[in-house]
Amino acid sequence: MTMSDVGLVLAIVAVSGVLYPHLLYPLLLWGVHRIFRRPIVGGPYIGDITVVIAAFNEVDIIPDCLRSIKGATSAPERVTIVLADDGSTDGTADIAESMQQELAPVNLVVRRCGRGGKNSALRAVLPAVTTDIVVFTDADCRLAAGYIGQLLGPFADSSVGA
């Protein structure tokens, strides 16, 4: 094999490495979808869900975030919110805990983690999550009314797994 052959092989591998994930794989998925199309039977998801929020110094916005999560579901008694406080110094966890009565029947769990970053806070709380469905959001997000029901509607079809 000559140097020009090696260069050609390397160029093909490099071009394939760029084209496959950005062009060929999406085209493959589109083709499979066109051939094996099966409608998803959506409906209300009736299982329990957990909404996980990692927060650091979000005292000004966490109340609106928690209220929006409660309003985003039609079955708040099936929702558990897990707030992973990433070592906040502004009382974010205290404010969240003070809202437990207001958020009822939503179950609110506040876990105070040492400062380690978002991923560390999420790793600390996820082992305690026992529901089949976990929704992740940030403290600065506001969920529209009915959003969680819309998001989870396809999971009412038992053939949907992810």
Short mmCIF file of N, CA and C in Angstrom, two decimals:
data_model
loop_
_atom_site.label_atom_id
_atom_site.label_comp_id
_atom_site.label_asym_id
_atom_site.label_seq_id
_atom_site.Cartn_x
_atom_site.Cartn_y
_atom_site.Cartn_z
N MET A 1 0.86 -1.18 0.00
CA MET A 1 0.00 0.00 0.00
C MET A 1 0.90 1.24 0.00
N THR A 2 0.67 2.12 -0.94
CA THR A 2 1.50 3.32 -1.05
C THR A 2 0.94 4.42 -0.16
N MET A 3 1.72 5.48 -0.03
CA MET A 3 1.30 6.62 0.80
C MET A 3 0.03 7.26 0.26
N SER A 4 -0.12 7.30 -1.06
CA SER A 4 -1.33 7.90 -1.62
C SER A 4 -2.56 7.05 -1.31
N ASP A 5 -2.39 5.71 -1.24
CA ASP A 5 -3.50 4.83 -0.86
C ASP A 5 -3.90 5.06 0.60
N VAL A 6 -2.93 5.23 1.46
CA VAL A 6 -3.20 5.50 2.88
C VAL A 6 -3.91 6.84 3.02
N GLY A 7 -3.46 7.83 2.28
CA GLY A 7 -4.09 9.14 2.32
C GLY A 7 -5.53 9.08 1.84
N LEU A 8 -5.79 8.30 0.79
CA LEU A 8 -7.14 8.14 0.27
C LEU A 8 -8.04 7.47 1.31
N VAL A 9 -7.54 6.44 1.95
CA VAL A 9 -8.32 5.74 2.98
C VAL A 9 -8.62 6.69 4.14
N LEU A 10 -7.64 7.44 4.59
CA LEU A 10 -7.84 8.40 5.68
C LEU A 10 -8.85 9.47 5.29
N ALA A 11 -8.80 9.93 4.05
CA ALA A 11 -9.75 10.95 3.60
C ALA A 11 -11.17 10.39 3.57
N ILE A 12 -11.32 9.15 3.10
CA ILE A 12 -12.65 8.52 3.06
C ILE A 12 -13.20 8.35 4.48
N VAL A 13 -12.35 7.89 5.40
CA VAL A 13 -12.78 7.71 6.79
C VAL A 13 -13.17 9.06 7.40
N ALA A 14 -12.39 10.09 7.14
CA ALA A 14 -12.69 11.41 7.70
C ALA A 14 -14.00 11.96 7.15
N VAL A 15 -14.21 11.85 5.85
CA VAL A 15 -15.43 12.35 5.23
C VAL A 15 -16.63 11.54 5.72
N SER A 16 -16.47 10.22 5.82
CA SER A 16 -17.55 9.37 6.32
C SER A 16 -17.90 9.71 7.76
N GLY A 17 -16.90 10.01 8.56
CA GLY A 17 -17.13 10.36 9.95
C GLY A 17 -17.95 11.63 10.11
N VAL A 18 -17.88 12.51 9.14
CA VAL A 18 -18.66 13.74 9.17
C VAL A 18 -20.03 13.54 8.51
N LEU A 19 -20.06 12.85 7.38
CA LEU A 19 -21.31 12.67 6.65
C LEU A 19 -22.30 11.75 7.35
N TYR A 20 -21.82 10.66 7.94
CA TYR A 20 -22.74 9.68 8.52
C TYR A 20 -23.64 10.28 9.59
N PRO A 21 -23.11 10.92 10.64
CA PRO A 21 -24.03 11.40 11.68
C PRO A 21 -24.87 12.60 11.25
N HIS A 22 -24.38 13.37 10.29
CA HIS A 22 -25.09 14.59 9.92
C HIS A 22 -25.99 14.45 8.71
N LEU A 23 -25.76 13.45 7.87
CA LEU A 23 -26.55 13.31 6.66
C LEU A 23 -27.09 11.88 6.47
N LEU A 24 -26.20 10.91 6.50
CA LEU A 24 -26.61 9.55 6.18
C LEU A 24 -27.52 8.94 7.27
N TYR A 25 -27.20 9.11 8.54
CA TYR A 25 -28.03 8.55 9.61
C TYR A 25 -29.43 9.17 9.62
N PRO A 26 -29.55 10.50 9.53
CA PRO A 26 -30.91 11.05 9.45
C PRO A 26 -31.70 10.54 8.24
N LEU A 27 -31.03 10.38 7.10
CA LEU A 27 -31.72 9.83 5.93
C LEU A 27 -32.13 8.38 6.16
N LEU A 28 -31.30 7.62 6.82
CA LEU A 28 -31.64 6.24 7.15
C LEU A 28 -32.86 6.18 8.07
N LEU A 29 -32.89 7.02 9.09
CA LEU A 29 -34.04 7.06 9.99
C LEU A 29 -35.31 7.47 9.25
N TRP A 30 -35.21 8.45 8.38
CA TRP A 30 -36.36 8.89 7.61
C TRP A 30 -36.88 7.75 6.74
N GLY A 31 -35.97 7.02 6.11
CA GLY A 31 -36.37 5.90 5.25
C GLY A 31 -37.03 4.79 6.03
N VAL A 32 -36.48 4.44 7.17
CA VAL A 32 -37.09 3.40 8.01
C VAL A 32 -38.46 3.85 8.48
N HIS A 33 -38.59 5.11 8.84
CA HIS A 33 -39.89 5.65 9.28
C HIS A 33 -40.92 5.56 8.15
N ARG A 34 -40.51 5.85 6.93
CA ARG A 34 -41.43 5.81 5.80
C ARG A 34 -41.90 4.38 5.51
N ILE A 35 -41.02 3.42 5.71
CA ILE A 35 -41.35 2.02 5.40
C ILE A 35 -42.16 1.38 6.53
N PHE A 36 -41.75 1.61 7.77
CA PHE A 36 -42.35 0.93 8.91
C PHE A 36 -43.19 1.87 9.76
N ARG A 37 -43.90 2.78 9.14
CA ARG A 37 -44.70 3.75 9.88
C ARG A 37 -45.80 3.05 10.67
N ARG A 38 -45.89 3.37 11.94
CA ARG A 38 -46.94 2.87 12.82
C ARG A 38 -47.36 4.01 13.71
N PRO A 39 -48.62 4.36 13.68
CA PRO A 39 -49.04 5.49 14.52
C PRO A 39 -48.95 5.15 16.00
N ILE A 40 -48.58 6.14 16.78
CA ILE A 40 -48.51 6.00 18.23
C ILE A 40 -49.88 6.35 18.79
N VAL A 41 -50.38 5.47 19.63
CA VAL A 41 -51.67 5.72 20.26
C VAL A 41 -51.41 6.50 21.54
N GLY A 42 -51.55 7.81 21.46
CA GLY A 42 -51.31 8.66 22.63
C GLY A 42 -52.54 8.71 23.52
N GLY A 43 -52.36 9.27 24.65
CA GLY A 43 -53.44 9.41 25.61
C GLY A 43 -52.86 9.93 26.90
N PRO A 44 -53.65 10.00 27.91
CA PRO A 44 -53.09 10.47 29.18
C PRO A 44 -52.20 9.41 29.82
N TYR A 45 -50.99 9.82 30.17
CA TYR A 45 -50.08 8.92 30.89
C TYR A 45 -50.53 8.88 32.34
N ILE A 46 -50.73 7.69 32.89
CA ILE A 46 -51.29 7.60 34.23
C ILE A 46 -50.29 7.15 35.30
N GLY A 47 -49.03 7.03 34.93
CA GLY A 47 -48.03 6.62 35.91
C GLY A 47 -47.48 7.80 36.70
N ASP A 48 -46.66 7.47 37.68
CA ASP A 48 -45.99 8.50 38.48
C ASP A 48 -44.78 9.02 37.72
N ILE A 49 -44.46 10.29 37.94
CA ILE A 49 -43.29 10.89 37.29
C ILE A 49 -42.51 11.69 38.31
N THR A 50 -41.25 11.89 38.00
CA THR A 50 -40.38 12.74 38.81
C THR A 50 -39.82 13.84 37.93
N VAL A 51 -39.88 15.06 38.43
CA VAL A 51 -39.26 16.19 37.75
C VAL A 51 -38.04 16.58 38.56
N VAL A 52 -36.87 16.57 37.94
CA VAL A 52 -35.62 16.85 38.63
C VAL A 52 -35.09 18.22 38.19
N ILE A 53 -34.73 19.02 39.18
CA ILE A 53 -34.18 20.35 38.93
C ILE A 53 -32.86 20.45 39.69
N ALA A 54 -31.79 20.80 39.01
CA ALA A 54 -30.54 21.13 39.67
C ALA A 54 -30.46 22.65 39.74
N ALA A 55 -30.25 23.18 40.94
CA ALA A 55 -30.29 24.64 41.10
C ALA A 55 -29.12 25.12 41.95
N PHE A 56 -28.59 26.26 41.57
CA PHE A 56 -27.56 26.94 42.35
C PHE A 56 -27.88 28.43 42.40
N ASN A 57 -28.12 28.93 43.60
CA ASN A 57 -28.42 30.35 43.82
C ASN A 57 -29.55 30.85 42.88
N GLU A 58 -30.69 30.22 42.99
CA GLU A 58 -31.85 30.55 42.16
C GLU A 58 -33.01 31.07 43.01
N VAL A 59 -32.72 31.73 44.12
CA VAL A 59 -33.76 32.13 45.06
C VAL A 59 -34.84 32.99 44.42
N ASP A 60 -34.49 33.80 43.46
CA ASP A 60 -35.46 34.71 42.85
C ASP A 60 -36.40 34.01 41.87
N ILE A 61 -35.96 32.90 41.30
CA ILE A 61 -36.77 32.28 40.25
C ILE A 61 -37.33 30.91 40.61
N ILE A 62 -36.84 30.29 41.67
CA ILE A 62 -37.30 28.94 41.99
C ILE A 62 -38.79 28.87 42.32
N PRO A 63 -39.39 29.86 42.99
CA PRO A 63 -40.84 29.75 43.25
C PRO A 63 -41.67 29.66 41.97
N ASP A 64 -41.36 30.50 40.98
CA ASP A 64 -42.10 30.45 39.72
C ASP A 64 -41.90 29.12 39.00
N CYS A 65 -40.68 28.60 39.07
CA CYS A 65 -40.38 27.32 38.44
C CYS A 65 -41.24 26.21 39.06
N LEU A 66 -41.26 26.14 40.38
CA LEU A 66 -42.02 25.10 41.07
C LEU A 66 -43.51 25.22 40.81
N ARG A 67 -44.03 26.44 40.82
CA ARG A 67 -45.45 26.64 40.52
C ARG A 67 -45.79 26.22 39.09
N SER A 68 -44.89 26.51 38.16
CA SER A 68 -45.16 26.15 36.76
C SER A 68 -45.19 24.64 36.58
N ILE A 69 -44.37 23.92 37.34
CA ILE A 69 -44.37 22.46 37.24
C ILE A 69 -45.70 21.92 37.76
N LYS A 70 -46.18 22.46 38.88
CA LYS A 70 -47.47 22.02 39.41
C LYS A 70 -48.58 22.29 38.39
N GLY A 71 -48.54 23.43 37.74
CA GLY A 71 -49.57 23.78 36.76
C GLY A 71 -49.44 23.07 35.43
N ALA A 72 -48.31 22.42 35.20
CA ALA A 72 -48.07 21.78 33.91
C ALA A 72 -48.65 20.38 33.82
N THR A 73 -49.24 19.89 34.90
CA THR A 73 -49.78 18.55 34.90
C THR A 73 -51.24 18.55 35.33
N SER A 74 -51.98 17.60 34.79
CA SER A 74 -53.38 17.47 35.19
C SER A 74 -53.54 16.52 36.37
N ALA A 75 -52.46 15.85 36.76
CA ALA A 75 -52.50 14.92 37.90
C ALA A 75 -51.34 15.24 38.85
N PRO A 76 -51.41 16.38 39.56
CA PRO A 76 -50.29 16.76 40.41
C PRO A 76 -49.99 15.77 41.53
N GLU A 77 -50.96 14.94 41.91
CA GLU A 77 -50.72 13.95 42.96
C GLU A 77 -49.78 12.85 42.50
N ARG A 78 -49.53 12.75 41.21
CA ARG A 78 -48.62 11.73 40.66
C ARG A 78 -47.22 12.29 40.39
N VAL A 79 -47.01 13.56 40.74
CA VAL A 79 -45.73 14.22 40.43
C VAL A 79 -44.90 14.40 41.69
N THR A 80 -43.63 14.05 41.59
CA THR A 80 -42.64 14.34 42.63
C THR A 80 -41.61 15.27 42.01
N ILE A 81 -41.36 16.38 42.68
CA ILE A 81 -40.31 17.30 42.24
C ILE A 81 -39.12 17.07 43.15
N VAL A 82 -37.97 16.81 42.55
CA VAL A 82 -36.73 16.66 43.30
C VAL A 82 -35.84 17.85 42.96
N LEU A 83 -35.60 18.68 43.96
CA LEU A 83 -34.73 19.84 43.79
C LEU A 83 -33.36 19.48 44.33
N ALA A 84 -32.38 19.43 43.45
CA ALA A 84 -31.00 19.16 43.85
C ALA A 84 -30.31 20.51 44.01
N ASP A 85 -30.23 20.98 45.25
CA ASP A 85 -29.61 22.27 45.52
C ASP A 85 -28.10 22.08 45.55
N ASP A 86 -27.42 22.73 44.63
CA ASP A 86 -25.98 22.55 44.45
C ASP A 86 -25.18 23.51 45.34
N GLY A 87 -25.43 23.43 46.64
CA GLY A 87 -24.66 24.25 47.58
C GLY A 87 -24.98 25.73 47.50
N SER A 88 -26.23 26.07 47.24
CA SER A 88 -26.61 27.48 47.13
C SER A 88 -26.30 28.23 48.42
N THR A 89 -25.92 29.50 48.26
CA THR A 89 -25.62 30.34 49.42
C THR A 89 -26.66 31.42 49.62
N ASP A 90 -27.73 31.39 48.81
CA ASP A 90 -28.73 32.45 48.88
C ASP A 90 -30.08 32.00 49.46
N GLY A 91 -30.15 30.77 49.94
CA GLY A 91 -31.40 30.29 50.54
C GLY A 91 -32.36 29.66 49.56
N THR A 92 -31.89 29.22 48.42
CA THR A 92 -32.75 28.57 47.42
C THR A 92 -33.48 27.38 48.03
N ALA A 93 -32.77 26.52 48.72
CA ALA A 93 -33.39 25.33 49.32
C ALA A 93 -34.42 25.71 50.37
N ASP A 94 -34.13 26.73 51.17
CA ASP A 94 -35.07 27.17 52.21
C ASP A 94 -36.37 27.67 51.59
N ILE A 95 -36.27 28.46 50.53
CA ILE A 95 -37.46 28.99 49.85
C ILE A 95 -38.28 27.82 49.29
N ALA A 96 -37.61 26.87 48.67
CA ALA A 96 -38.32 25.72 48.09
C ALA A 96 -39.03 24.93 49.19
N GLU A 97 -38.34 24.67 50.28
CA GLU A 97 -38.96 23.92 51.39
C GLU A 97 -40.17 24.65 51.96
N SER A 98 -40.11 25.98 51.99
CA SER A 98 -41.23 26.75 52.53
C SER A 98 -42.46 26.69 51.64
N MET A 99 -42.31 26.20 50.41
CA MET A 99 -43.43 26.14 49.46
C MET A 99 -44.14 24.79 49.45
N GLN A 100 -43.76 23.87 50.32
CA GLN A 100 -44.34 22.53 50.27
C GLN A 100 -45.85 22.53 50.41
N GLN A 101 -46.40 23.34 51.30
CA GLN A 101 -47.85 23.40 51.46
C GLN A 101 -48.53 23.96 50.21
N GLU A 102 -47.93 24.99 49.63
CA GLU A 102 -48.50 25.60 48.44
C GLU A 102 -48.51 24.64 47.25
N LEU A 103 -47.51 23.79 47.18
CA LEU A 103 -47.39 22.88 46.04
C LEU A 103 -48.21 21.60 46.18
N ALA A 104 -48.73 21.32 47.37
CA ALA A 104 -49.51 20.09 47.58
C ALA A 104 -50.64 20.05 46.56
N PRO A 105 -50.93 18.89 46.02
CA PRO A 105 -50.51 17.53 46.35
C PRO A 105 -49.21 17.08 45.68
N VAL A 106 -48.52 17.96 44.97
CA VAL A 106 -47.21 17.60 44.43
C VAL A 106 -46.27 17.33 45.60
N ASN A 107 -45.51 16.24 45.48
CA ASN A 107 -44.54 15.90 46.51
C ASN A 107 -43.22 16.60 46.16
N LEU A 108 -42.71 17.41 47.08
CA LEU A 108 -41.46 18.13 46.86
C LEU A 108 -40.38 17.56 47.76
N VAL A 109 -39.28 17.16 47.16
CA VAL A 109 -38.12 16.66 47.90
C VAL A 109 -36.96 17.60 47.62
N VAL A 110 -36.41 18.20 48.66
CA VAL A 110 -35.27 19.10 48.51
C VAL A 110 -34.05 18.38 49.04
N ARG A 111 -33.05 18.23 48.18
CA ARG A 111 -31.81 17.56 48.57
C ARG A 111 -30.70 18.58 48.52
N ARG A 112 -30.09 18.83 49.66
CA ARG A 112 -28.98 19.79 49.74
C ARG A 112 -27.68 19.06 49.47
N CYS A 113 -27.06 19.43 48.38
CA CYS A 113 -25.80 18.81 47.98
C CYS A 113 -24.68 19.82 48.19
N GLY A 114 -23.50 19.33 48.40
CA GLY A 114 -22.34 20.22 48.46
C GLY A 114 -22.05 20.77 47.08
N ARG A 115 -21.39 21.91 47.02
CA ARG A 115 -21.09 22.55 45.74
C ARG A 115 -20.19 21.64 44.93
N GLY A 116 -20.68 21.20 43.80
CA GLY A 116 -19.89 20.33 42.94
C GLY A 116 -20.28 20.46 41.48
N GLY A 117 -21.23 21.33 41.19
CA GLY A 117 -21.68 21.51 39.82
C GLY A 117 -22.96 20.73 39.55
N LYS A 118 -23.57 21.05 38.43
CA LYS A 118 -24.87 20.47 38.07
C LYS A 118 -24.81 18.95 37.98
N ASN A 119 -23.82 18.41 37.29
CA ASN A 119 -23.72 16.96 37.13
C ASN A 119 -23.56 16.25 38.46
N SER A 120 -22.79 16.82 39.34
CA SER A 120 -22.61 16.23 40.66
C SER A 120 -23.92 16.21 41.44
N ALA A 121 -24.67 17.31 41.38
CA ALA A 121 -25.97 17.37 42.07
C ALA A 121 -26.94 16.34 41.49
N LEU A 122 -26.96 16.21 40.19
CA LEU A 122 -27.85 15.22 39.56
C LEU A 122 -27.46 13.80 39.94
N ARG A 123 -26.15 13.52 39.95
CA ARG A 123 -25.70 12.18 40.36
C ARG A 123 -26.06 11.88 41.80
N ALA A 124 -26.13 12.90 42.63
CA ALA A 124 -26.46 12.69 44.04
C ALA A 124 -27.93 12.34 44.25
N VAL A 125 -28.82 12.87 43.42
CA VAL A 125 -30.25 12.65 43.64
C VAL A 125 -30.85 11.52 42.81
N LEU A 126 -30.29 11.21 41.67
CA LEU A 126 -30.91 10.23 40.79
C LEU A 126 -31.02 8.82 41.38
N PRO A 127 -30.10 8.35 42.19
CA PRO A 127 -30.29 7.01 42.76
C PRO A 127 -31.56 6.86 43.60
N ALA A 128 -32.09 7.95 44.13
CA ALA A 128 -33.29 7.87 44.95
C ALA A 128 -34.58 7.94 44.12
N VAL A 129 -34.47 8.23 42.84
CA VAL A 129 -35.65 8.33 41.98
C VAL A 129 -36.13 6.92 41.64
N THR A 130 -37.42 6.66 41.87
CA THR A 130 -37.97 5.32 41.64
C THR A 130 -39.03 5.27 40.55
N THR A 131 -39.40 6.40 39.98
CA THR A 131 -40.43 6.40 38.95
C THR A 131 -39.86 5.97 37.60
N ASP A 132 -40.75 5.51 36.73
CA ASP A 132 -40.32 5.09 35.39
C ASP A 132 -39.96 6.27 34.50
N ILE A 133 -40.62 7.39 34.71
CA ILE A 133 -40.41 8.57 33.88
C ILE A 133 -39.76 9.67 34.71
N VAL A 134 -38.66 10.24 34.18
CA VAL A 134 -37.97 11.35 34.83
C VAL A 134 -37.88 12.49 33.82
N VAL A 135 -38.32 13.67 34.23
CA VAL A 135 -38.25 14.86 33.39
C VAL A 135 -37.22 15.80 34.02
N PHE A 136 -36.26 16.24 33.24
CA PHE A 136 -35.25 17.17 33.72
C PHE A 136 -35.60 18.57 33.24
N THR A 137 -35.42 19.55 34.11
CA THR A 137 -35.61 20.93 33.71
C THR A 137 -34.65 21.81 34.51
N ASP A 138 -34.49 23.03 34.07
CA ASP A 138 -33.66 24.00 34.78
C ASP A 138 -34.56 24.94 35.56
N ALA A 139 -34.00 25.58 36.56
CA ALA A 139 -34.78 26.48 37.41
C ALA A 139 -35.31 27.69 36.66
N ASP A 140 -34.65 28.07 35.58
CA ASP A 140 -35.12 29.25 34.85
C ASP A 140 -36.14 28.92 33.76
N CYS A 141 -36.58 27.67 33.70
CA CYS A 141 -37.61 27.27 32.73
C CYS A 141 -38.99 27.36 33.36
N ARG A 142 -39.95 27.77 32.56
CA ARG A 142 -41.35 27.80 32.98
C ARG A 142 -42.12 26.87 32.07
N LEU A 143 -42.82 25.92 32.66
CA LEU A 143 -43.58 24.95 31.87
C LEU A 143 -45.00 25.46 31.68
N ALA A 144 -45.49 25.40 30.47
CA ALA A 144 -46.84 25.85 30.17
C ALA A 144 -47.87 24.88 30.74
N ALA A 145 -49.06 25.37 30.97
CA ALA A 145 -50.14 24.53 31.49
C ALA A 145 -50.36 23.35 30.55
N GLY A 146 -50.41 22.16 31.13
CA GLY A 146 -50.63 20.94 30.35
C GLY A 146 -49.41 20.39 29.65
N TYR A 147 -48.25 21.03 29.82
CA TYR A 147 -47.05 20.62 29.11
C TYR A 147 -46.63 19.20 29.44
N ILE A 148 -46.63 18.83 30.70
CA ILE A 148 -46.16 17.49 31.09
C ILE A 148 -47.10 16.43 30.51
N GLY A 149 -48.39 16.68 30.52
CA GLY A 149 -49.32 15.74 29.91
C GLY A 149 -49.06 15.55 28.43
N GLN A 150 -48.76 16.64 27.73
CA GLN A 150 -48.44 16.57 26.30
C GLN A 150 -47.13 15.82 26.08
N LEU A 151 -46.15 16.11 26.90
CA LEU A 151 -44.85 15.48 26.78
C LEU A 151 -44.94 13.97 26.99
N LEU A 152 -45.76 13.55 27.94
CA LEU A 152 -45.83 12.14 28.29
C LEU A 152 -46.93 11.38 27.58
N GLY A 153 -47.74 12.05 26.77
CA GLY A 153 -48.84 11.41 26.06
C GLY A 153 -48.44 10.15 25.30
N PRO A 154 -47.35 10.16 24.54
CA PRO A 154 -46.96 8.94 23.82
C PRO A 154 -46.64 7.75 24.73
N PHE A 155 -46.29 7.98 25.98
CA PHE A 155 -45.98 6.87 26.88
C PHE A 155 -47.22 6.11 27.32
N ALA A 156 -48.41 6.60 27.00
CA ALA A 156 -49.63 5.85 27.26
C ALA A 156 -49.69 4.61 26.37
N ASP A 157 -48.98 4.65 25.24
CA ASP A 157 -48.87 3.50 24.35
C ASP A 157 -47.77 2.60 24.92
N SER A 158 -48.13 1.38 25.30
CA SER A 158 -47.17 0.48 25.96
C SER A 158 -46.01 0.07 25.06
N SER A 159 -46.11 0.30 23.76
CA SER A 159 -45.01 -0.07 22.87
C SER A 159 -43.95 1.02 22.79
N VAL A 160 -44.21 2.19 23.39
CA VAL A 160 -43.24 3.28 23.37
C VAL A 160 -42.34 3.12 24.58
N GLY A 161 -41.03 3.15 24.35
CA GLY A 161 -40.10 2.95 25.45
C GLY A 161 -39.22 4.13 25.75
N ALA A 162 -39.09 5.05 24.82
CA ALA A 162 -38.22 6.20 25.05
C ALA A 162 -38.62 7.32 24.13
#
